[in-house]
Amino acid sequence: MNLKRSIINNSIDTAREVIKHFGTHLPPFANWTPAVWETIGTEYDEIRQCMLGWDVTDFGSKDFHNIGRTLFTVRNGRPSHPAYLKQYAEKWLIDPENQRAPAHFHLSKREDIICRAGGNVLVQLTKADADGNPSKETFLTQVDGCTRRLGPGEIVRLRPGESLTIHPRTIHQFWGEEGTGYQIDGTGYTLSAEISSVCDDYNDNVFLVDYGQRFPEIEEDEERRYYLCHEYPLARREASINES
């Protein structure tokens, strides 16, 4: 079963509620409806080309509530494009209790995971060996500026304000700790952030269990309320960044 549009819509609505509850703000384009997007010209191509905005996915797992993500990419670069040479990215992630992405590592991206507000975030880390399999070796990482040696599969608990670094070729999963977070309908939600080098979701992710889809196939069971970052329509008019 494909990911339903109703689940995507409701997940974004919940994310907006969580972000508002914690007194933070998203950029204006987070609120643009499909009707607004139909009027947006080429001056906003950075959003389209760098895949900024809402990202809701089940990775093809067909099990969104356990293996899934709702996040918002605030900024990102695209080294292959001369107009978008940022070397950094920033994402805001909504962490429901126990929901996580599939275990994976990055070939080149280095990231900090920051528990911003709410409950605790649990981060499980294992170093990948030369073949991309979980290693039995210990390894070093940084937790709030303190270098720590971790064992394979070790879990680090991040409380609000705490962060850790995930180096390339480090297998990881993270999720909201059960019994913590801002409660909505019996589920605790935590807000975290990812600050990283440029994110290339098409070429830099290696999943230990590959469900086959970084971006989901969608069942259109209700009207779209938001465009996801891979769905934007092309600009329908030429626009200049110097337009008044």
XYZ file of N, CA and C in Angstrom:
732
model
N 0.845 -1.195 0.000
C 0.000 0.000 0.000
C 0.877 1.239 0.000
N 0.612 2.178 -0.902
C 1.372 3.409 -0.973
C 1.009 4.340 0.176
N 1.883 5.299 0.440
C 1.640 6.263 1.508
C 0.475 7.162 1.118
N -0.517 7.274 1.985
C -1.715 8.031 1.667
C -1.475 9.532 1.808
N -2.093 10.290 0.885
C -1.994 11.745 0.963
C -2.583 12.250 2.275
N -3.593 11.586 2.790
C -4.188 12.014 4.067
C -3.182 11.919 5.202
N -2.329 10.882 5.193
C -1.292 10.753 6.220
C -0.260 11.866 6.069
N 0.105 12.176 4.831
C 1.048 13.271 4.593
C 0.470 14.590 5.091
N -0.769 14.895 4.703
C -1.397 16.139 5.141
C -1.451 16.240 6.660
N -1.890 15.158 7.314
C -2.030 15.182 8.772
C -0.671 15.268 9.464
N 0.350 14.630 8.881
C 1.684 14.683 9.470
C 2.248 16.100 9.433
N 2.013 16.798 8.326
C 2.480 18.185 8.225
C 1.688 19.088 9.157
N 0.387 18.874 9.255
C -0.409 19.658 10.205
C 0.103 19.460 11.629
N 0.411 18.222 11.994
C 0.939 17.939 13.333
C 2.306 18.596 13.517
N 3.155 18.521 12.497
C 4.475 19.145 12.578
C 4.357 20.636 12.815
N 3.456 21.281 12.117
C 3.262 22.722 12.304
C 2.778 23.030 13.719
N 1.907 22.175 14.253
C 1.438 22.377 15.627
C 2.584 22.233 16.624
N 3.434 21.214 16.429
C 4.563 20.989 17.324
C 5.526 22.174 17.276
N 5.852 22.624 16.077
C 6.780 23.747 15.925
C 6.208 25.011 16.561
N 4.926 25.262 16.346
C 4.280 26.425 16.960
C 4.291 26.318 18.477
N 4.026 25.114 19.004
C 4.002 24.918 20.453
C 5.323 25.292 21.096
N 6.430 24.997 20.413
C 7.742 25.276 20.974
C 8.231 26.685 20.658
N 7.361 27.519 20.073
C 7.679 28.923 19.893
C 8.689 29.210 18.804
N 8.801 28.319 17.823
C 9.711 28.539 16.716
C 8.907 28.790 15.440
N 9.614 29.170 14.383
C 8.927 29.592 13.166
C 9.632 29.038 11.937
N 8.838 28.645 10.958
C 9.343 28.219 9.661
C 9.293 29.391 8.681
N 10.050 29.311 7.576
C 9.970 30.379 6.579
C 8.597 30.407 5.911
N 8.261 31.538 5.282
C 6.906 31.678 4.719
C 6.506 30.574 3.749
N 7.464 30.048 2.959
C 7.063 29.062 1.945
C 6.589 27.749 2.555
N 6.791 27.564 3.860
C 6.243 26.378 4.535
C 4.721 26.380 4.507
N 4.130 27.553 4.356
C 2.677 27.675 4.426
C 2.019 27.821 3.061
N 2.816 27.818 1.981
C 2.230 28.021 0.661
C 1.376 26.827 0.239
N 0.196 27.124 -0.233
C -0.714 26.097 -0.728
C -0.355 25.744 -2.172
N -0.882 24.628 -2.693
C -0.678 24.332 -4.113
C -1.123 25.474 -5.029
N -2.194 26.164 -4.657
C -2.660 27.276 -5.494
C -1.630 28.401 -5.537
N -0.990 28.686 -4.416
C 0.059 29.704 -4.392
C 1.237 29.263 -5.248
N 1.631 27.986 -5.121
C 2.775 27.485 -5.877
C 2.578 27.624 -7.383
N 1.343 27.558 -7.840
C 1.080 27.692 -9.273
C 1.401 29.095 -9.777
N 1.552 30.072 -8.884
C 1.848 31.453 -9.278
C 3.319 31.816 -9.083
N 4.126 30.901 -8.536
C 5.498 31.219 -8.136
C 6.448 31.049 -9.314
N 7.253 32.081 -9.553
C 8.131 32.085 -10.710
C 9.517 31.542 -10.431
N 10.417 31.779 -11.373
C 11.763 31.214 -11.318
C 12.630 31.825 -10.231
N 12.187 32.964 -9.668
C 12.985 33.574 -8.597
C 13.057 32.677 -7.367
N 12.171 31.690 -7.264
C 12.175 30.743 -6.148
C 12.700 29.366 -6.562
N 13.487 29.324 -7.621
C 13.994 28.029 -8.074
C 14.964 27.383 -7.088
N 15.551 28.146 -6.184
C 16.406 27.522 -5.172
C 15.609 26.528 -4.340
N 14.368 26.872 -4.022
C 13.515 25.944 -3.272
C 13.313 24.672 -4.079
N 13.017 24.818 -5.355
C 12.780 23.654 -6.214
C 14.060 22.845 -6.431
N 15.123 23.527 -6.811
C 16.347 22.841 -7.221
C 17.083 22.190 -6.057
N 17.008 22.784 -4.865
C 17.718 22.246 -3.696
C 16.814 21.437 -2.782
N 15.558 21.234 -3.223
C 14.602 20.383 -2.506
C 14.394 20.864 -1.072
N 14.138 22.167 -0.937
C 13.771 22.713 0.353
C 12.288 22.455 0.604
N 11.907 22.482 1.892
C 10.497 22.350 2.221
C 10.136 21.030 2.875
N 8.853 20.682 2.778
C 8.317 19.518 3.480
C 8.752 18.213 2.832
N 9.056 17.253 3.705
C 9.513 15.931 3.268
C 8.865 14.912 4.202
N 7.886 14.182 3.683
C 7.203 13.135 4.450
C 7.371 11.838 3.672
N 7.915 10.824 4.312
C 8.205 9.592 3.589
C 8.111 8.375 4.496
N 7.768 7.253 3.899
C 7.865 5.964 4.596
C 9.002 5.122 4.020
N 9.805 5.708 3.107
C 10.954 5.026 2.498
C 10.543 3.763 1.737
N 9.249 3.630 1.469
C 8.749 2.422 0.830
C 8.467 1.293 1.802
N 8.515 1.577 3.112
C 8.354 0.525 4.132
C 6.921 0.040 4.262
N 5.952 0.857 3.822
C 4.521 0.581 4.032
C 4.175 0.560 5.530
N 5.005 1.183 6.346
C 4.832 1.157 7.811
C 5.238 2.521 8.375
N 4.570 3.580 7.891
C 4.998 4.942 8.178
C 5.132 5.243 9.661
N 4.239 4.721 10.487
C 4.241 5.091 11.900
C 5.452 4.534 12.648
N 6.104 3.531 12.080
C 7.323 2.990 12.681
C 8.575 3.340 11.871
N 8.489 3.218 10.545
C 9.617 3.532 9.660
C 9.170 4.665 8.747
N 9.472 5.881 9.164
C 9.042 7.049 8.404
C 9.667 8.310 8.957
N 9.427 9.411 8.289
C 9.973 10.695 8.697
C 9.061 11.819 8.223
N 8.929 12.857 9.081
C 8.353 14.136 8.697
C 9.388 15.199 9.041
N 9.832 15.932 8.037
C 10.865 16.937 8.273
C 10.685 18.098 7.309
N 11.424 19.166 7.605
C 11.390 20.361 6.760
C 12.819 20.797 6.507
N 13.223 20.847 5.248
C 14.561 21.307 4.889
C 14.545 22.820 4.725
N 15.294 23.491 5.576
C 15.311 24.956 5.591
C 16.313 25.499 4.582
N 17.473 24.818 4.486
C 18.501 25.273 3.542
C 19.333 24.077 3.104
N 19.877 24.191 1.887
C 20.690 23.112 1.331
C 21.415 23.654 0.111
N 22.500 23.018 -0.275
C 23.210 23.385 -1.486
C 23.015 22.342 -2.568
N 23.571 22.640 -3.729
C 23.570 21.693 -4.842
C 24.858 21.919 -5.624
N 25.943 21.250 -5.223
C 27.254 21.538 -5.800
C 27.324 21.434 -7.314
N 26.446 20.635 -7.925
C 26.474 20.492 -9.379
C 25.878 21.694 -10.095
N 25.263 22.604 -9.337
C 24.622 23.772 -9.940
C 25.370 25.024 -9.500
N 25.857 25.848 -10.429
C 26.698 26.992 -10.052
C 25.987 28.055 -9.231
N 24.654 28.049 -9.218
C 23.929 29.071 -8.456
C 23.737 28.707 -6.988
N 23.965 27.434 -6.645
C 23.609 26.970 -5.303
C 24.804 26.279 -4.656
N 25.814 27.061 -4.340
C 27.094 26.509 -3.893
C 27.229 26.451 -2.375
N 26.146 26.537 -1.639
C 26.218 26.356 -0.193
C 26.845 25.005 0.133
N 27.673 24.993 1.153
C 28.334 23.759 1.577
C 27.675 23.173 2.820
N 26.463 23.586 3.123
C 25.810 23.202 4.366
C 24.317 23.002 4.142
N 23.690 22.338 5.101
C 22.251 22.095 5.051
C 21.690 22.166 6.471
N 20.404 22.439 6.559
C 19.708 22.461 7.850
C 18.317 21.865 7.671
N 17.985 20.937 8.546
C 16.660 20.323 8.540
C 16.072 20.377 9.946
N 14.763 20.533 10.006
C 14.026 20.384 11.255
C 13.243 19.084 11.169
N 13.334 18.271 12.203
C 12.703 16.960 12.192
C 11.700 16.847 13.330
N 10.568 16.253 13.021
C 9.564 15.950 14.038
C 9.783 14.507 14.460
N 9.988 14.300 15.757
C 10.333 12.971 16.275
C 9.208 12.441 17.161
N 8.242 11.723 16.582
C 7.270 11.032 17.429
C 7.958 9.889 18.179
N 7.358 9.469 19.247
C 7.895 8.329 19.994
C 8.100 7.141 19.051
N 9.333 6.661 18.999
C 9.696 5.391 18.361
C 9.667 5.391 16.833
N 9.223 6.465 16.171
C 9.307 6.483 14.710
C 10.736 6.816 14.289
N 11.247 6.115 13.290
C 12.624 6.315 12.877
C 12.767 6.050 11.381
N 13.866 6.547 10.822
C 14.238 6.181 9.458
C 14.900 4.813 9.482
N 14.972 4.121 8.342
C 15.732 2.870 8.308
C 17.195 3.123 8.687
N 17.835 2.146 9.304
C 19.253 2.274 9.621
C 20.028 2.535 8.329
N 20.894 3.536 8.359
C 21.614 3.926 7.153
C 22.880 4.682 7.526
N 23.739 4.874 6.534
C 24.883 5.760 6.713
C 25.066 6.585 5.450
N 25.919 7.611 5.561
C 26.201 8.492 4.443
C 27.638 8.308 3.994
N 27.844 8.369 2.693
C 29.181 8.219 2.149
C 30.044 9.443 2.422
N 29.428 10.619 2.410
C 30.220 11.840 2.586
C 29.630 12.825 3.577
N 28.328 12.797 3.811
C 27.719 13.811 4.674
C 28.112 13.617 6.133
N 28.456 14.730 6.766
C 28.711 14.771 8.202
C 27.615 15.632 8.823
N 27.030 15.181 9.932
C 25.878 15.886 10.480
C 25.926 15.940 11.994
N 25.350 16.996 12.524
C 25.063 17.101 13.948
C 23.563 16.923 14.136
N 23.165 16.058 15.062
C 21.767 15.905 15.456
C 21.585 16.640 16.770
N 20.645 17.567 16.810
C 20.428 18.434 17.958
C 19.015 18.229 18.475
N 18.873 17.898 19.724
C 17.552 17.827 20.361
C 17.165 19.250 20.736
N 16.206 19.806 20.029
C 15.863 21.218 20.218
C 14.887 21.445 21.360
N 13.814 20.655 21.407
C 12.775 20.922 22.406
C 11.864 19.718 22.527
N 11.249 19.602 23.691
C 10.298 18.521 23.916
C 10.866 17.473 24.835
N 10.895 16.223 24.350
C 11.431 15.126 25.138
C 12.866 14.828 24.765
N 13.242 13.569 24.870
C 14.599 13.129 24.566
C 14.647 12.460 23.199
N 15.805 12.538 22.567
C 16.056 11.827 21.320
C 17.089 10.740 21.604
N 16.792 9.521 21.188
C 17.720 8.403 21.333
C 18.395 8.166 19.982
N 19.724 8.120 19.982
C 20.502 7.949 18.756
C 21.335 6.678 18.883
N 21.129 5.734 17.980
C 21.887 4.484 17.976
C 22.913 4.528 16.855
N 24.175 4.219 17.200
C 25.283 4.380 16.268
C 26.123 3.110 16.175
N 26.561 2.806 14.967
C 27.477 1.697 14.703
C 28.350 2.096 13.521
N 29.623 1.839 13.589
C 30.504 2.150 12.463
C 30.319 1.113 11.360
N 30.300 1.576 10.095
C 30.238 0.655 8.960
C 31.646 0.211 8.582
N 31.787 -1.075 8.244
C 33.098 -1.551 7.800
C 33.295 -1.226 6.322
N 34.383 -1.687 5.759
C 34.730 -1.349 4.375
C 33.688 -1.839 3.378
N 32.938 -2.891 3.744
C 31.911 -3.438 2.861
C 30.530 -2.845 3.122
N 30.449 -1.904 4.067
C 29.168 -1.284 4.382
C 28.331 -2.049 5.376
N 28.912 -3.043 6.028
C 28.199 -3.815 7.043
C 28.522 -3.294 8.435
N 27.681 -3.587 9.440
C 27.977 -3.133 10.801
C 29.307 -3.695 11.300
N 30.148 -2.816 11.820
C 31.446 -3.221 12.349
C 31.318 -3.561 13.830
N 32.218 -4.382 14.326
C 32.273 -4.705 15.749
C 33.268 -3.825 16.497
N 33.859 -2.878 15.788
C 34.866 -2.018 16.376
C 34.243 -0.856 17.147
N 34.961 -0.362 18.148
C 34.572 0.879 18.795
C 34.988 2.049 17.900
N 34.465 3.221 18.192
C 34.749 4.388 17.349
C 34.537 5.647 18.177
N 35.028 6.757 17.644
C 34.942 8.035 18.345
C 33.885 8.920 17.700
N 33.192 9.677 18.550
C 32.327 10.746 18.071
C 32.326 11.848 19.116
N 31.623 12.941 18.812
C 31.591 14.082 19.723
C 30.161 14.322 20.198
N 30.026 14.461 21.500
C 28.736 14.756 22.123
C 28.891 16.066 22.883
N 28.260 17.125 22.364
C 28.400 18.460 22.973
C 29.863 18.828 23.199
N 30.674 18.583 22.192
C 32.067 18.973 22.252
C 32.967 18.027 23.015
N 32.417 16.964 23.579
C 33.201 15.976 24.325
C 33.394 14.738 23.460
N 34.646 14.382 23.204
C 34.921 13.194 22.412
C 34.677 11.946 23.241
N 33.849 11.046 22.690
C 33.496 9.819 23.388
C 33.762 8.613 22.502
N 34.170 7.543 23.125
C 34.329 6.279 22.408
C 33.077 5.435 22.643
N 32.457 5.004 21.546
C 31.226 4.242 21.617
C 31.447 2.831 21.101
N 30.665 1.920 21.616
C 30.667 0.562 21.113
C 29.620 0.386 20.038
N 29.691 -0.692 19.259
C 28.721 -0.915 18.180
C 27.304 -1.038 18.729
N 26.392 -0.277 18.129
C 24.997 -0.321 18.544
C 24.686 0.471 19.792
N 25.642 1.235 20.300
C 25.412 1.994 21.531
C 24.401 3.110 21.274
N 23.565 3.365 22.267
C 22.535 4.395 22.174
C 22.927 5.579 23.053
N 22.891 6.764 22.469
C 23.153 8.003 23.191
C 21.832 8.734 23.371
N 21.542 9.131 24.605
C 20.327 9.891 24.901
C 20.648 11.377 24.853
N 19.926 12.102 23.992
C 20.075 13.547 23.903
C 18.871 14.216 24.554
N 19.135 15.004 25.563
C 18.084 15.807 26.186
C 18.005 17.152 25.482
N 16.912 17.894 25.651
C 16.793 19.169 24.940
C 18.031 20.051 25.129
N 18.551 20.518 24.004
C 19.761 21.331 24.002
C 21.026 20.552 23.723
N 20.987 19.228 23.823
C 22.182 18.409 23.611
C 22.268 17.950 22.155
N 23.496 17.625 21.734
C 23.706 17.237 20.343
C 24.881 16.284 20.233
N 24.961 15.605 19.099
C 26.129 14.774 18.801
C 26.432 14.834 17.315
N 27.635 14.421 16.968
C 28.092 14.404 15.585
C 28.039 12.983 15.043
N 27.508 12.855 13.837
C 27.513 11.580 13.122
C 28.447 11.736 11.934
N 29.550 11.020 11.975
C 30.556 11.114 10.928
C 30.177 10.225 9.747
N 30.724 10.500 8.552
C 30.445 9.631 7.402
C 30.742 8.161 7.722
N 29.965 7.281 7.107
C 30.097 5.837 7.247
C 29.825 5.383 8.695
N 28.930 6.109 9.365
C 28.452 5.699 10.680
C 26.969 5.351 10.558
N 26.627 4.104 10.763
C 25.239 3.654 10.680
C 24.467 4.267 11.841
N 23.279 4.803 11.541
C 22.539 5.480 12.606
C 21.034 5.388 12.400
N 20.359 5.447 13.540
C 18.924 5.661 13.632
C 18.692 6.543 14.849
N 17.653 7.372 14.808
C 17.285 8.122 16.006
C 15.782 8.327 16.028
N 15.256 8.495 17.239
C 13.810 8.546 17.442
C 13.508 9.219 18.774
N 12.256 9.664 18.931
C 11.810 10.242 20.189
C 11.633 9.166 21.243
N 12.173 9.431 22.431
C 12.076 8.445 23.510
C 10.645 8.352 24.031
N 10.191 7.137 24.190
C 8.832 6.899 24.674
C 8.646 7.505 26.055
N 7.478 8.126 26.262
C 7.166 8.720 27.563
C 7.686 10.134 27.730
N 8.283 10.692 26.668
C 8.767 12.077 26.732
C 8.133 12.860 25.588
N 8.286 14.157 25.602
C 7.821 14.965 24.486
C 6.471 15.613 24.725
N 6.102 16.467 23.808
C 4.839 17.201 23.818
C 3.727 16.259 23.378
N 2.717 16.105 24.194
C 1.689 15.103 23.956
C 0.593 15.612 23.015
N 0.353 14.833 21.969
C -0.778 15.061 21.069
C -1.463 13.716 20.863
N -2.699 13.609 21.301
C -3.469 12.372 21.125
C -2.711 11.149 21.635
N -2.044 11.304 22.783
C -1.390 10.171 23.419
C -0.004 9.841 22.916
N 0.536 10.644 21.999
C 1.885 10.425 21.480
C 2.764 11.618 21.828
N 3.986 11.351 22.281
C 4.925 12.409 22.595
C 5.718 12.821 21.365
N 5.875 14.129 21.165
C 6.606 14.657 20.014
C 7.768 15.526 20.486
N 8.915 15.315 19.858
C 10.108 16.101 20.136
C 10.557 16.760 18.834
N 11.111 17.960 18.951
C 11.627 18.681 17.805
C 13.149 18.601 17.813
N 13.726 18.090 16.725
C 15.179 18.030 16.608
C 15.613 18.727 15.332
N 16.906 18.905 15.193
C 17.463 19.557 14.010
C 18.655 18.765 13.525
N 18.919 18.878 12.236
C 20.117 18.303 11.629
C 20.870 19.423 10.928
N 22.076 19.674 11.372
C 22.975 20.622 10.717
C 24.076 19.787 10.065
N 24.295 19.971 8.764
C 25.184 19.039 8.070
C 25.863 19.699 6.889
N 26.783 18.947 6.295
C 27.242 19.282 4.959
C 26.079 19.038 3.997
N 26.263 19.387 2.728
C 25.172 19.315 1.756
C 24.528 17.930 1.757
N 23.207 17.929 1.693
C 22.440 16.684 1.684
C 22.110 16.292 0.249
N 22.533 15.105 -0.151
C 22.234 14.549 -1.471
C 21.520 13.222 -1.258
N 20.185 13.285 -1.214
C 19.405 12.097 -0.887
C 19.425 11.055 -1.989
N 19.821 11.423 -3.198
C 19.812 10.464 -4.299
C 21.093 9.655 -4.394
N 22.210 10.199 -3.909
C 23.500 9.553 -4.141
C 24.305 9.244 -2.887
N 23.922 9.778 -1.726
C 24.790 9.695 -0.552
C 24.256 8.782 0.545
N 23.070 8.233 0.383
C 22.473 7.371 1.404
C 22.742 5.902 1.098
N 23.144 5.147 2.129
C 23.276 3.692 2.014
C 22.418 3.077 3.117
N 21.331 2.402 2.733
C 20.411 1.816 3.700
C 20.766 0.355 3.932
N 20.780 -0.061 5.216
C 21.052 -1.459 5.515
C 19.902 -2.350 5.076
N 18.681 -1.867 5.271
C 17.501 -2.516 4.711
C 16.887 -1.505 3.753
N 16.983 -1.776 2.468
C 16.542 -0.822 1.463
C 15.112 -1.154 1.058
N 14.177 -0.286 1.477
C 12.777 -0.489 1.127
C 12.475 0.002 -0.291
N 13.468 0.635 -0.905
C 13.357 0.910 -2.328
C 12.993 2.316 -2.728
N 12.573 3.166 -1.775
C 12.099 4.487 -2.166
C 12.462 5.508 -1.099
N 13.350 6.427 -1.442
C 13.597 7.539 -0.516
C 12.382 8.460 -0.465
N 11.752 8.677 -1.627
C 10.549 9.497 -1.703
C 9.385 8.595 -2.103
N 8.245 8.736 -1.440
C 7.215 7.691 -1.524
C 6.353 7.752 -2.769
N 5.815 6.596 -3.117
C 4.665 6.547 -4.007
C 3.444 6.923 -3.165
N 2.564 7.747 -3.727
C 1.493 8.344 -2.926
C 0.129 7.913 -3.460
N -0.722 7.491 -2.526
C -2.121 7.218 -2.845
C -2.923 8.490 -2.587
N -3.524 9.013 -3.629
C -4.222 10.298 -3.530
C -5.645 10.074 -3.006
N -5.746 9.841 -1.698
C -7.053 9.569 -1.104
C -7.766 10.842 -0.662
N -7.082 11.987 -0.697
C -7.726 13.262 -0.458
C -6.910 14.352 -1.143
N -7.437 15.558 -1.159
C -6.786 16.659 -1.861
C -5.456 17.023 -1.206
N -4.461 17.297 -2.026
C -3.154 17.736 -1.530
C -3.276 19.108 -0.871
N -2.756 19.239 0.355
C -2.739 20.541 1.027
C -1.360 21.195 0.967
N -0.325 20.408 0.708
C 1.038 20.911 0.638
C 1.769 20.160 -0.476
N 2.703 20.843 -1.113
C 3.635 20.140 -1.982
C 4.797 19.624 -1.136
N 5.218 18.387 -1.393
C 6.453 17.880 -0.820
C 7.630 18.381 -1.649
N 8.830 18.245 -1.093
C 10.014 18.854 -1.704
C 10.363 18.272 -3.064
N 9.843 17.095 -3.404
C 10.123 16.500 -4.703
C 8.939 16.634 -5.671
N 7.928 17.421 -5.298
C 6.701 17.500 -6.088
C 6.458 18.866 -6.738
N 7.278 19.842 -6.485
C 6.963 21.207 -6.907
C 6.703 21.301 -8.415
N 5.712 22.113 -8.805
C 5.502 22.360 -10.235
C 6.588 23.285 -10.772
N 6.866 23.165 -12.054
C 7.791 24.091 -12.684
C 7.197 25.493 -12.698
N 8.072 26.485 -12.696
C 7.593 27.866 -12.774
C 6.820 28.059 -14.065
N 5.676 28.706 -13.964
C 4.824 28.894 -15.139
C 5.002 30.264 -15.773
N 5.865 31.076 -15.217
C 6.138 32.368 -15.823
C 7.601 32.684 -15.594
N 8.156 33.471 -16.480
C 9.510 33.939 -16.289
C 9.478 35.070 -15.265
N 10.410 35.031 -14.337
C 10.456 36.084 -13.322
C 11.895 36.472 -13.099
N 12.105 37.704 -12.777
C 13.447 38.216 -12.520
C 13.601 38.467 -11.033
N 14.801 38.214 -10.516
C 15.048 38.494 -9.096
C 14.999 40.000 -8.849
N 14.974 40.788 -9.916
C 14.915 42.246 -9.754
C 13.515 42.786 -9.900
N 12.518 41.893 -10.045
C 11.137 42.360 -10.156
C 10.735 43.099 -8.893
N 9.960 44.124 -9.045
C 9.446 44.856 -7.896
C 8.055 44.363 -7.570
